[in-house]
Structure formats: structure tokens, C-alpha cells
PDB file of C-alpha atoms in Angstrom:
ATOM      1  CA  MET A   3     120.888 104.826 174.935  1.00 64.00           C
ATOM      2  CA  ARG A   4     122.461 106.200 171.845  1.00 84.00           C
ATOM      3  CA  ARG A   5     119.251 106.492 170.054  1.00 87.00           C
ATOM      4  CA  ALA A   6     117.444 107.984 172.923  1.00 93.00           C
ATOM      5  CA  ALA A   7     120.132 110.782 173.521  1.00 94.00           C
ATOM      6  CA  TRP A   8     119.838 111.486 169.777  1.00 95.00           C
ATOM      7  CA  GLY A   9     115.863 111.397 170.087  1.00 95.00           C
ATOM      8  CA  ALA A  10     116.134 113.659 173.004  1.00 96.00           C
ATOM      9  CA  LEU A  11     118.477 116.091 171.401  1.00 97.00           C
ATOM     10  CA  LEU A  12     116.273 116.360 168.173  1.00 97.00           C
ATOM     11  CA  ALA A  13     113.274 116.882 170.467  1.00 97.00           C
ATOM     12  CA  VAL A  14     115.039 119.824 172.195  1.00 97.00           C
ATOM     13  CA  ILE A  15     115.839 121.336 169.118  1.00 98.00           C
ATOM     14  CA  VAL A  16     112.410 120.862 167.346  1.00 97.00           C
ATOM     15  CA  LEU A  17     110.820 122.589 170.644  1.00 97.00           C
ATOM     16  CA  ILE A  18     113.344 125.305 170.450  1.00 97.00           C
ATOM     17  CA  TYR A  19     112.483 125.849 166.461  1.00 98.00           C
ATOM     18  CA  LEU A  20     108.619 125.846 167.444  1.00 97.00           C
ATOM     19  CA  SER A  21     108.936 128.312 170.164  1.00 97.00           C
ATOM     20  CA  SER A  22     110.561 130.895 167.494  1.00 96.00           C
ATOM     21  CA  LEU A  23     108.591 129.586 164.436  1.00 97.00           C
ATOM     22  CA  GLN A  24     107.075 132.566 162.230  1.00 97.00           C
ATOM     23  CA  THR A  25     103.334 132.139 162.288  1.00 96.00           C
ATOM     24  CA  ILE A  26     102.470 135.295 160.735  1.00 96.00           C
ATOM     25  CA  PRO A  27     102.476 136.899 157.267  1.00 96.00           C
ATOM     26  CA  ASN A  28     105.998 138.441 157.191  1.00 96.00           C
ATOM     27  CA  GLY A  29     106.362 142.286 156.972  1.00 89.00           C
ATOM     28  CA  SER A  30     110.021 142.452 157.787  1.00 90.00           C
ATOM     29  CA  SER A  31     112.683 144.079 155.424  1.00 87.00           C
ATOM     30  CA  ASP A  32     115.649 142.598 157.356  1.00 88.00           C
ATOM     31  CA  PRO A  33     117.816 140.935 155.021  1.00 84.00           C
ATOM     32  CA  TYR A  34     117.121 137.613 156.626  1.00 85.00           C
ATOM     33  CA  MET A  35     113.469 137.978 155.719  1.00 92.00           C
ATOM     34  CA  ILE A  36     113.473 140.060 152.777  1.00 92.00           C
ATOM     35  CA  ASP A  37     112.053 137.198 150.441  1.00 95.00           C
ATOM     36  CA  VAL A  38     110.034 135.246 153.153  1.00 97.00           C
ATOM     37  CA  GLY A  39     106.765 137.087 152.269  1.00 96.00           C
ATOM     38  CA  GLU A  40     107.020 136.032 148.689  1.00 97.00           C
ATOM     39  CA  THR A  41     108.037 132.304 149.764  1.00 97.00           C
ATOM     40  CA  GLN A  42     105.067 132.210 152.223  1.00 97.00           C
ATOM     41  CA  ILE A  43     102.488 132.773 149.343  1.00 97.00           C
ATOM     42  CA  ALA A  44     104.191 131.003 146.515  1.00 97.00           C
ATOM     43  CA  LEU A  45     104.244 127.654 148.703  1.00 97.00           C
ATOM     44  CA  ASN A  46     100.780 127.540 149.441  1.00 97.00           C
ATOM     45  CA  ILE A  47      99.115 128.516 145.986  1.00 97.00           C
ATOM     46  CA  TRP A  48     101.630 126.380 143.833  1.00 97.00           C
ATOM     47  CA  GLY A  49     103.421 129.630 142.550  1.00 97.00           C
ATOM     48  CA  THR A  50     106.800 130.359 141.527  1.00 97.00           C
ATOM     49  CA  LEU A  51     109.859 132.171 143.250  1.00 97.00           C
ATOM     50  CA  HIS A  52     112.392 134.858 142.520  1.00 95.00           C
ATOM     51  CA  ALA A  53     115.708 133.904 140.367  1.00 94.00           C
ATOM     52  CA  THR A  54     116.699 131.525 139.944  1.00 95.00           C
ATOM     53  CA  GLY A  55     113.387 129.907 140.327  1.00 96.00           C
ATOM     54  CA  TYR A  56     114.205 127.303 143.156  1.00 97.00           C
ATOM     55  CA  PRO A  57     111.385 124.908 141.594  1.00 98.00           C
ATOM     56  CA  LEU A  58     112.560 121.974 143.650  1.00 98.00           C
ATOM     57  CA  TYR A  59     111.951 123.709 146.931  1.00 98.00           C
ATOM     58  CA  THR A  60     108.692 125.199 145.552  1.00 98.00           C
ATOM     59  CA  ILE A  61     107.396 121.784 144.473  1.00 98.00           C
ATOM     60  CA  LEU A  62     108.255 119.973 147.582  1.00 98.00           C
ATOM     61  CA  GLY A  63     106.881 122.965 149.617  1.00 98.00           C
ATOM     62  CA  ASN A  64     103.273 122.935 147.759  1.00 98.00           C
ATOM     63  CA  LEU A  65     103.199 119.284 148.379  1.00 98.00           C
ATOM     64  CA  PHE A  66     104.038 119.581 152.123  1.00 98.00           C
ATOM     65  CA  THR A  67     102.210 122.751 153.171  1.00 97.00           C
ATOM     66  CA  PRO A  68      98.780 121.168 153.244  1.00 97.00           C
ATOM     67  CA  LEU A  69      99.698 118.450 155.825  1.00 97.00           C
ATOM     68  CA  PRO A  70     100.438 120.878 158.887  1.00 96.00           C
ATOM     69  CA  ARG A  71      97.378 122.822 157.492  1.00 95.00           C
ATOM     70  CA  LEU A  72      95.120 119.899 158.003  1.00 95.00           C
ATOM     71  CA  TRP A  73      96.232 119.825 161.708  1.00 93.00           C
ATOM     72  CA  GLY A  74      95.254 123.391 162.096  1.00 94.00           C
ATOM     73  CA  ALA A  75      98.649 125.356 161.266  1.00 95.00           C
ATOM     74  CA  ASN A  76      97.861 128.658 159.223  1.00 96.00           C
ATOM     75  CA  PRO A  77      99.583 128.801 155.834  1.00 96.00           C
ATOM     76  CA  ALA A  78     102.683 131.061 156.923  1.00 97.00           C
ATOM     77  CA  ALA A  79     103.504 128.491 159.719  1.00 98.00           C
ATOM     78  CA  ALA A  80     103.075 125.652 157.379  1.00 98.00           C
ATOM     79  CA  VAL A  81     105.943 126.845 155.392  1.00 98.00           C
ATOM     80  CA  ALA A  82     108.188 127.691 158.350  1.00 98.00           C
ATOM     81  CA  LEU A  83     107.570 124.143 159.234  1.00 98.00           C
ATOM     82  CA  PHE A  84     108.870 122.977 155.880  1.00 98.00           C
ATOM     83  CA  SER A  85     112.167 124.753 156.513  1.00 98.00           C
ATOM     84  CA  ALA A  86     112.506 123.482 160.151  1.00 98.00           C
ATOM     85  CA  LEU A  87     111.868 119.791 158.336  1.00 98.00           C
ATOM     86  CA  TRP A  88     114.778 120.062 156.273  1.00 98.00           C
ATOM     87  CA  THR A  89     117.150 121.446 159.034  1.00 98.00           C
ATOM     88  CA  VAL A  90     116.395 118.680 161.379  1.00 98.00           C
ATOM     89  CA  LEU A  91     117.089 116.178 158.633  1.00 98.00           C
ATOM     90  CA  ALA A  92     120.287 117.986 158.061  1.00 98.00           C
ATOM     91  CA  LEU A  93     121.414 117.800 161.416  1.00 98.00           C
ATOM     92  CA  SER A  94     120.676 114.292 161.870  1.00 97.00           C
ATOM     93  CA  LEU A  95     122.878 113.827 159.285  1.00 98.00           C
ATOM     94  CA  PHE A  96     125.706 115.814 160.625  1.00 98.00           C
ATOM     95  CA  GLY A  97     125.264 113.852 163.816  1.00 97.00           C
ATOM     96  CA  ALA A  98     125.524 110.650 162.342  1.00 96.00           C
ATOM     97  CA  LEU A  99     128.788 111.824 160.236  1.00 97.00           C
ATOM     98  CA  LEU A 100     130.317 112.940 163.657  1.00 96.00           C
ATOM     99  CA  ARG A 101     129.701 109.448 164.996  1.00 95.00           C
ATOM    100  CA  ARG A 102     130.962 107.938 161.687  1.00 95.00           C
ATOM    101  CA  TRP A 103     134.224 109.838 162.194  1.00 94.00           C
ATOM    102  CA  GLY A 104     134.502 108.465 165.756  1.00 94.00           C
ATOM    103  CA  VAL A 105     133.500 111.720 167.963  1.00 96.00           C
ATOM    104  CA  PRO A 106     132.390 110.656 171.182  1.00 96.00           C
ATOM    105  CA  LEU A 107     128.796 110.830 171.781  1.00 96.00           C
ATOM    106  CA  PRO A 108     128.538 113.749 174.395  1.00 95.00           C
ATOM    107  CA  LEU A 109     130.869 115.764 171.846  1.00 96.00           C
ATOM    108  CA  ALA A 110     128.561 114.829 169.094  1.00 97.00           C
ATOM    109  CA  LEU A 111     125.743 115.836 170.685  1.00 97.00           C
ATOM    110  CA  ALA A 112     127.343 119.119 171.681  1.00 96.00           C
ATOM    111  CA  GLY A 113     128.350 119.833 167.968  1.00 96.00           C
ATOM    112  CA  VAL A 114     124.815 119.178 166.807  1.00 97.00           C
ATOM    113  CA  LEU A 115     123.214 121.450 169.418  1.00 97.00           C
ATOM    114  CA  LEU A 116     125.666 124.098 168.584  1.00 94.00           C
ATOM    115  CA  LEU A 117     125.321 124.150 164.823  1.00 95.00           C
ATOM    116  CA  ALA A 118     121.398 124.123 165.416  1.00 96.00           C
ATOM    117  CA  LEU A 119     121.655 127.108 167.462  1.00 95.00           C
ATOM    118  CA  THR A 120     123.981 129.326 165.429  1.00 93.00           C
ATOM    119  CA  ARG A 121     122.268 132.536 164.080  1.00 90.00           C
ATOM    120  CA  SER A 122     121.945 131.569 160.396  1.00 90.00           C
ATOM    121  CA  ILE A 123     120.829 128.115 160.872  1.00 94.00           C
ATOM    122  CA  TRP A 124     118.210 128.961 163.524  1.00 95.00           C
ATOM    123  CA  VAL A 125     116.701 131.562 161.456  1.00 94.00           C
ATOM    124  CA  HIS A 126     116.317 129.835 158.485  1.00 95.00           C
ATOM    125  CA  SER A 127     114.795 126.852 160.079  1.00 97.00           C
ATOM    126  CA  VAL A 128     111.933 129.062 161.375  1.00 97.00           C
ATOM    127  CA  VAL A 129     111.144 131.400 158.531  1.00 97.00           C
ATOM    128  CA  ALA A 130     109.983 130.525 154.959  1.00 97.00           C
ATOM    129  CA  GLU A 131     113.378 130.257 153.228  1.00 96.00           C
ATOM    130  CA  VAL A 132     115.290 128.070 150.793  1.00 97.00           C
ATOM    131  CA  TYR A 133     118.499 127.310 152.812  1.00 96.00           C
ATOM    132  CA  SER A 134     117.738 124.714 155.000  1.00 97.00           C
ATOM    133  CA  LEU A 135     116.938 122.410 151.900  1.00 98.00           C
ATOM    134  CA  SER A 136     120.373 123.414 150.687  1.00 97.00           C
ATOM    135  CA  LEU A 137     121.879 122.332 153.948  1.00 97.00           C
ATOM    136  CA  ALA A 138     119.981 118.993 153.849  1.00 98.00           C
ATOM    137  CA  LEU A 139     121.457 118.239 150.244  1.00 98.00           C
ATOM    138  CA  LEU A 140     124.947 119.320 151.492  1.00 97.00           C
ATOM    139  CA  MET A 141     124.752 116.882 154.453  1.00 98.00           C
ATOM    140  CA  GLY A 142     123.242 114.151 152.244  1.00 98.00           C
ATOM    141  CA  MET A 143     126.012 114.484 149.933  1.00 98.00           C
ATOM    142  CA  TRP A 144     128.406 114.306 152.596  1.00 97.00           C
ATOM    143  CA  TRP A 145     126.701 111.212 153.868  1.00 97.00           C
ATOM    144  CA  VAL A 146     126.972 109.280 150.768  1.00 97.00           C
ATOM    145  CA  VAL A 147     130.662 109.936 150.663  1.00 97.00           C
ATOM    146  CA  TYR A 148     131.662 108.861 154.214  1.00 95.00           C
ATOM    147  CA  GLY A 149     128.266 107.225 155.689  1.00 94.00           C
ATOM    148  CA  LEU A 150     127.976 104.894 152.810  1.00 95.00           C
ATOM    149  CA  ALA A 151     131.886 104.359 152.393  1.00 93.00           C
ATOM    150  CA  GLN A 152     131.345 100.492 152.264  1.00 93.00           C
ATOM    151  CA  ARG A 153     128.991 100.634 149.515  1.00 95.00           C
ATOM    152  CA  PRO A 154     130.321 100.105 145.755  1.00 96.00           C
ATOM    153  CA  LEU A 155     132.007 103.566 144.520  1.00 96.00           C
ATOM    154  CA  ARG A 156     129.920 103.586 141.371  1.00 97.00           C
ATOM    155  CA  HIS A 157     126.738 103.221 143.597  1.00 97.00           C
ATOM    156  CA  ARG A 158     128.042 106.284 145.563  1.00 97.00           C
ATOM    157  CA  LEU A 159     129.084 108.365 142.528  1.00 98.00           C
ATOM    158  CA  LEU A 160     125.791 107.804 141.120  1.00 98.00           C
ATOM    159  CA  LEU A 161     123.857 108.890 144.165  1.00 98.00           C
ATOM    160  CA  LEU A 162     126.202 111.949 144.334  1.00 98.00           C
ATOM    161  CA  GLY A 163     125.109 112.870 140.957  1.00 98.00           C
ATOM    162  CA  LEU A 164     121.731 112.753 141.652  1.00 98.00           C
ATOM    163  CA  LEU A 165     121.736 114.585 144.699  1.00 98.00           C
ATOM    164  CA  GLY A 166     124.484 117.124 143.463  1.00 97.00           C
ATOM    165  CA  GLY A 167     122.341 117.854 140.175  1.00 98.00           C
ATOM    166  CA  LEU A 168     119.137 118.350 142.625  1.00 98.00           C
ATOM    167  CA  GLY A 169     121.601 120.589 144.686  1.00 97.00           C
ATOM    168  CA  VAL A 170     123.141 122.792 142.205  1.00 97.00           C
ATOM    169  CA  PHE A 171     120.117 123.269 140.147  1.00 97.00           C
ATOM    170  CA  HIS A 172     118.333 124.123 143.499  1.00 97.00           C
ATOM    171  CA  HIS A 173     121.236 126.154 144.688  1.00 94.00           C
ATOM    172  CA  ARG A 174     124.037 127.071 142.400  1.00 93.00           C
ATOM    173  CA  THR A 175     126.736 127.700 145.138  1.00 92.00           C
ATOM    174  CA  LEU A 176     126.575 124.132 146.000  1.00 96.00           C
ATOM    175  CA  ILE A 177     128.921 123.426 143.037  1.00 96.00           C
ATOM    176  CA  LEU A 178     131.640 124.905 145.376  1.00 94.00           C
ATOM    177  CA  LEU A 179     131.380 121.332 147.240  1.00 95.00           C
ATOM    178  CA  ALA A 180     132.708 119.472 144.419  1.00 95.00           C
ATOM    179  CA  PRO A 181     136.206 119.765 144.675  1.00 96.00           C
ATOM    180  CA  GLY A 182     135.794 118.805 148.606  1.00 96.00           C
ATOM    181  CA  LEU A 183     133.767 115.545 147.537  1.00 96.00           C
ATOM    182  CA  LEU A 184     136.452 114.728 144.852  1.00 95.00           C
ATOM    183  CA  LEU A 185     139.371 114.992 147.225  1.00 96.00           C
ATOM    184  CA  ALA A 186     137.513 113.024 149.967  1.00 96.00           C
ATOM    185  CA  LEU A 187     136.888 110.164 147.306  1.00 96.00           C
ATOM    186  CA  TRP A 188     140.307 110.486 145.716  1.00 96.00           C
ATOM    187  CA  PRO A 189     141.684 107.246 147.534  1.00 96.00           C
ATOM    188  CA  ASP A 190     138.573 105.309 146.148  1.00 96.00           C
ATOM    189  CA  LEU A 191     138.963 106.813 142.788  1.00 96.00           C
ATOM    190  CA  ARG A 192     142.625 105.965 142.537  1.00 96.00           C
ATOM    191  CA  ALA A 193     141.873 102.167 143.555  1.00 95.00           C
ATOM    192  CA  ALA A 194     139.242 101.844 141.176  1.00 95.00           C
ATOM    193  CA  GLY A 195     141.532 102.777 138.357  1.00 95.00           C
ATOM    194  CA  TRP A 196     141.144 106.051 136.283  1.00 91.00           C
ATOM    195  CA  LYS A 197     139.485 104.654 133.352  1.00 95.00           C
ATOM    196  CA  ARG A 198     136.641 103.212 135.095  1.00 96.00           C
ATOM    197  CA  SER A 199     136.632 106.220 137.505  1.00 96.00           C
ATOM    198  CA  LEU A 200     136.213 108.592 134.453  1.00 96.00           C
ATOM    199  CA  ASN A 201     133.494 106.462 133.155  1.00 97.00           C
ATOM    200  CA  TRP A 202     131.731 106.454 136.201  1.00 97.00           C
ATOM    201  CA  LEU A 203     132.091 110.227 136.806  1.00 97.00           C
ATOM    202  CA  PHE A 204     130.792 110.988 133.528  1.00 97.00           C
ATOM    203  CA  GLN A 205     127.879 108.872 134.286  1.00 98.00           C
ATOM    204  CA  ALA A 206     127.208 110.515 137.443  1.00 98.00           C
ATOM    205  CA  GLY A 207     127.591 113.980 135.554  1.00 97.00           C
ATOM    206  CA  LEU A 208     124.397 112.683 133.148  1.00 98.00           C
ATOM    207  CA  VAL A 209     122.570 111.678 136.394  1.00 98.00           C
ATOM    208  CA  GLY A 210     123.077 115.056 137.793  1.00 98.00           C
ATOM    209  CA  LEU A 211     121.306 116.591 134.684  1.00 98.00           C
ATOM    210  CA  LEU A 212     118.011 115.305 136.204  1.00 98.00           C
ATOM    211  CA  GLY A 213     118.196 117.972 138.560  1.00 97.00           C
ATOM    212  CA  PHE A 214     117.077 120.411 135.675  1.00 98.00           C
ATOM    213  CA  LEU A 215     113.649 118.504 135.335  1.00 98.00           C
ATOM    214  CA  PRO A 216     111.986 120.575 138.348  1.00 98.00           C
ATOM    215  CA  TYR A 217     112.534 123.788 136.083  1.00 98.00           C
ATOM    216  CA  LEU A 218     109.718 122.606 133.825  1.00 98.00           C
ATOM    217  CA  TYR A 219     107.533 123.761 136.592  1.00 98.00           C
ATOM    218  CA  LEU A 220     108.236 127.143 135.763  1.00 98.00           C
ATOM    219  CA  PRO A 221     106.669 127.440 132.482  1.00 97.00           C
ATOM    220  CA  LEU A 222     104.106 124.905 133.216  1.00 97.00           C
ATOM    221  CA  ARG A 223     102.841 127.139 135.773  1.00 97.00           C
ATOM    222  CA  ALA A 224     103.098 130.204 133.905  1.00 97.00           C
ATOM    223  CA  ASN A 225     101.124 128.756 131.102  1.00 96.00           C
ATOM    224  CA  ALA A 226      98.449 127.601 133.351  1.00 97.00           C
ATOM    225  CA  GLN A 227      98.116 131.227 134.469  1.00 95.00           C
ATOM    226  CA  ALA A 228      98.724 130.641 138.057  1.00 96.00           C
ATOM    227  CA  ALA A 229      97.798 133.370 140.727  1.00 95.00           C
ATOM    228  CA  TRP A 230     101.521 134.073 141.648  1.00 96.00           C
ATOM    229  CA  VAL A 231     104.282 133.802 138.882  1.00 97.00           C
ATOM    230  CA  TYR A 232     107.651 135.589 139.113  1.00 96.00           C
ATOM    231  CA  GLY A 233     108.757 137.132 135.911  1.00 94.00           C
ATOM    232  CA  GLU A 234     108.050 136.069 132.183  1.00 95.00           C
ATOM    233  CA  VAL A 235     108.993 132.311 132.748  1.00 97.00           C
ATOM    234  CA  GLY A 236     106.280 131.314 130.266  1.00 95.00           C
ATOM    235  CA  THR A 237     108.734 132.933 127.435  1.00 96.00           C
ATOM    236  CA  TRP A 238     111.916 131.314 126.004  1.00 96.00           C
ATOM    237  CA  ASP A 239     113.919 134.674 127.045  1.00 96.00           C
ATOM    238  CA  GLY A 240     112.116 134.986 130.295  1.00 96.00           C
ATOM    239  CA  PHE A 241     112.654 131.263 131.123  1.00 97.00           C
ATOM    240  CA  TRP A 242     116.448 131.591 130.768  1.00 96.00           C
ATOM    241  CA  PHE A 243     116.713 135.158 132.417  1.00 95.00           C
ATOM    242  CA  GLN A 244     115.205 133.523 135.412  1.00 95.00           C
ATOM    243  CA  PHE A 245     117.345 130.203 135.371  1.00 96.00           C
ATOM    244  CA  TRP A 246     120.373 132.000 135.217  1.00 94.00           C
ATOM    245  CA  GLY A 247     119.533 134.591 137.746  1.00 91.00           C
ATOM    246  CA  ARG A 248     120.538 137.753 135.422  1.00 89.00           C
ATOM    247  CA  GLU A 249     118.779 140.080 137.612  1.00 86.00           C
ATOM    248  CA  ALA A 250     121.232 139.639 140.184  1.00 77.00           C
ATOM    249  CA  ASP A 251     124.146 140.142 137.802  1.00 70.00           C
ATOM    250  CA  HIS A 252     125.129 143.268 139.366  1.00 66.00           C
ATOM    251  CA  LEU A 253     125.921 141.183 142.330  1.00 67.00           C
ATOM    252  CA  VAL A 254     128.397 139.034 140.732  1.00 72.00           C
ATOM    253  CA  THR A 255     131.073 140.959 139.353  1.00 73.00           C
ATOM    254  CA  ALA A 256     135.089 141.047 139.763  1.00 74.00           C
ATOM    255  CA  PRO A 257     136.524 143.496 141.972  1.00 76.00           C
ATOM    256  CA  THR A 258     138.027 146.536 139.698  1.00 76.00           C
ATOM    257  CA  SER A 259     140.548 147.876 142.104  1.00 81.00           C
ATOM    258  CA  ALA A 260     142.922 146.481 145.036  1.00 81.00           C
ATOM    259  CA  ALA A 261     140.686 148.333 147.589  1.00 82.00           C
ATOM    260  CA  ALA A 262     137.585 146.484 146.298  1.00 76.00           C
ATOM    261  CA  TRP A 263     139.223 143.162 146.354  1.00 79.00           C
ATOM    262  CA  GLN A 264     140.231 143.818 150.103  1.00 82.00           C
ATOM    263  CA  ALA A 265     136.837 144.543 151.103  1.00 79.00           C
ATOM    264  CA  ASN A 266     135.592 141.509 149.191  1.00 77.00           C
ATOM    265  CA  LEU A 267     138.361 139.611 151.273  1.00 78.00           C
ATOM    266  CA  SER A 268     137.412 141.189 154.504  1.00 79.00           C
ATOM    267  CA  GLY A 269     133.367 140.610 154.019  1.00 74.00           C
ATOM    268  CA  THR A 270     134.168 136.863 153.024  1.00 72.00           C
ATOM    269  CA  LEU A 271     136.310 136.403 156.068  1.00 71.00           C
ATOM    270  CA  GLY A 272     133.579 138.268 158.297  1.00 72.00           C
ATOM    271  CA  THR A 273     130.615 136.428 157.260  1.00 66.00           C
ATOM    272  CA  PRO A 274     131.496 133.140 159.642  1.00 67.00           C
ATOM    273  CA  ALA A 275     131.702 135.545 162.494  1.00 65.00           C
ATOM    274  CA  ALA A 276     128.554 137.483 161.544  1.00 64.00           C
ATOM    275  CA  ARG A 277     126.352 134.875 160.427  1.00 61.00           C
ATOM    276  CA  VAL A 278     127.304 131.631 161.950  1.00 62.00           C
ATOM    277  CA  HIS A 279     126.843 133.174 165.457  1.00 60.00           C
ATOM    278  CA  PRO A 280     124.897 131.953 168.757  1.00 59.00           C
ATOM    279  CA  ALA A 281     121.282 133.402 168.067  1.00 56.00           C
ATOM    280  CA  GLY A 282     121.093 134.887 171.264  1.00 50.00           C
ATOM    281  CA  GLY A 283     124.230 136.884 170.996  1.00 51.00           C
ATOM    282  CA  ALA A 284     125.389 140.037 169.775  1.00 44.00           C
ATOM    283  CA  GLY A 285     126.964 140.084 166.140  1.00 45.00           C
TER     284      GLY A 285
END
């Protein structure tokens, strides 16, 4: 019964996403859509994306897109389906977490549906964007902490290191998840003893460095003279410029006045209301 309920819910979500899936080349300049056209191209011809490059997403996307195209989907729809796939995986993990935390089945089902239909989640599940993979990696890390709580702590830390490394190298903002993960694991770390825990955390950090390996894709494609390469990633300086996202440095600056700090704070607090909002409503 429970499996049937989850299956039915996911089927409904998939149908909703399919009904609004972007199936045409992007021409919109809306902030949600500004990079979609580039992504539609890069994920169908083994190209590279804008800073920070997102090579994990690009490699997996190029492996995935031929499959729906074999079944008749056009290239634009194939990339959108790639986004939907990661969101459905993320929602499945979120639902499993709710159940693991003892949330009653009806409330867990409602929670997953609500998350699925919030504006940002919905939009990034039906267009060619990188955020659904970020969400899946985020939910995967929380599942390792709580869903695999019966597994040995060292194994969980190493798996967290792998997922965290892939996640942070894919999307740098996922590093902000680290304090929460460590806080959730704090009782287990204390029980294991600080010497062993620090040793395992160091090992997890080394495993996390494997997340850098997909970045080899950028110079490899540049040196192969791929048809769609962003920036000068075939050169040493150009590669690191892309890796660190230097072109966006002007967006990551400290406020220089009290008014600027207040504006930043208002914008940050207003984001959930403006972005995590029912897709069909105003906001």
C-alpha cells in the first residue's frame, strides 16, 4: 500500500512535469531561462558550459540525452527530461527522509507534492538547468546521514565525502550544507572518539577531491576542438578562470555601506517567498 501510494504520487508529479516540459529551443531572456539555450546545445553535442563549467552535469547529460532521442524526443526535450529525472530522484529521497523521521504517510505525500510544485523546483525540473542535479546531491547527502544511520560511521563519512566532493565541485554553494551535516553527525562523531573521527573526516576530505576529476573534461573538449566550448579552457589561465567563476566576481562582493547590507539581508530573506512559491500563483 505504501509503495503504491508513493508510486502513484511520483507518477502524478512526472505527468505534471511532462505537461509543462520545454520541448522547443529556448529564446527567453527570463532570469530562470537565461542559460537554458546554451545548456540545450552543450548537452547534445558534448560541449562545455559557462563558469564554473559544471562538467559532471555536462558529462552525465551528454550520456543521457541520446536515450530519449531514440524514443522520438527532440534534443531540447531530451535535456529537459534530464532535469526532470534528477528532481524525481531528489523528491524520492526527500519522501524517504520524511518517513524515516516518522512523518505520517499522508503528510509525507503532501510534503513531497508541495515541494515538487513550488516555483523554483518545478521550473528547474522542466527546462535545461543544473539545479535539479544539485538538489539530488543535496538530498543524497542527507539520506546518507539519516537514511543510512545504521551503517558504520566511517562508511557514511566516506560516502558523504564522495557525494559532497561531487556536489561542491558541481555547485559551490553546496559547501554551505557542511555545517548542518556535521551537526547532524555530532553525536556519532563524539561516540566514535575524536581521534578516529578526525581521521575519518580527513579520509572523507581526500575522497571528496575526486569531485575535481570531471573538470578534466573541459580542457579535453577544448583540445579536441569541440563545436561548443565556453571560454579558453584549453589554456592554464583560462581553465582556472573558468573553474573559479571569475567572470562573476562582481556579483560576489561585500556590501560597502549599511544600506547595502540591509538590501542584501532583505533580498536574502525575501528569496523563499519569491522563489519557493506555488508555481501557479503570483509571487
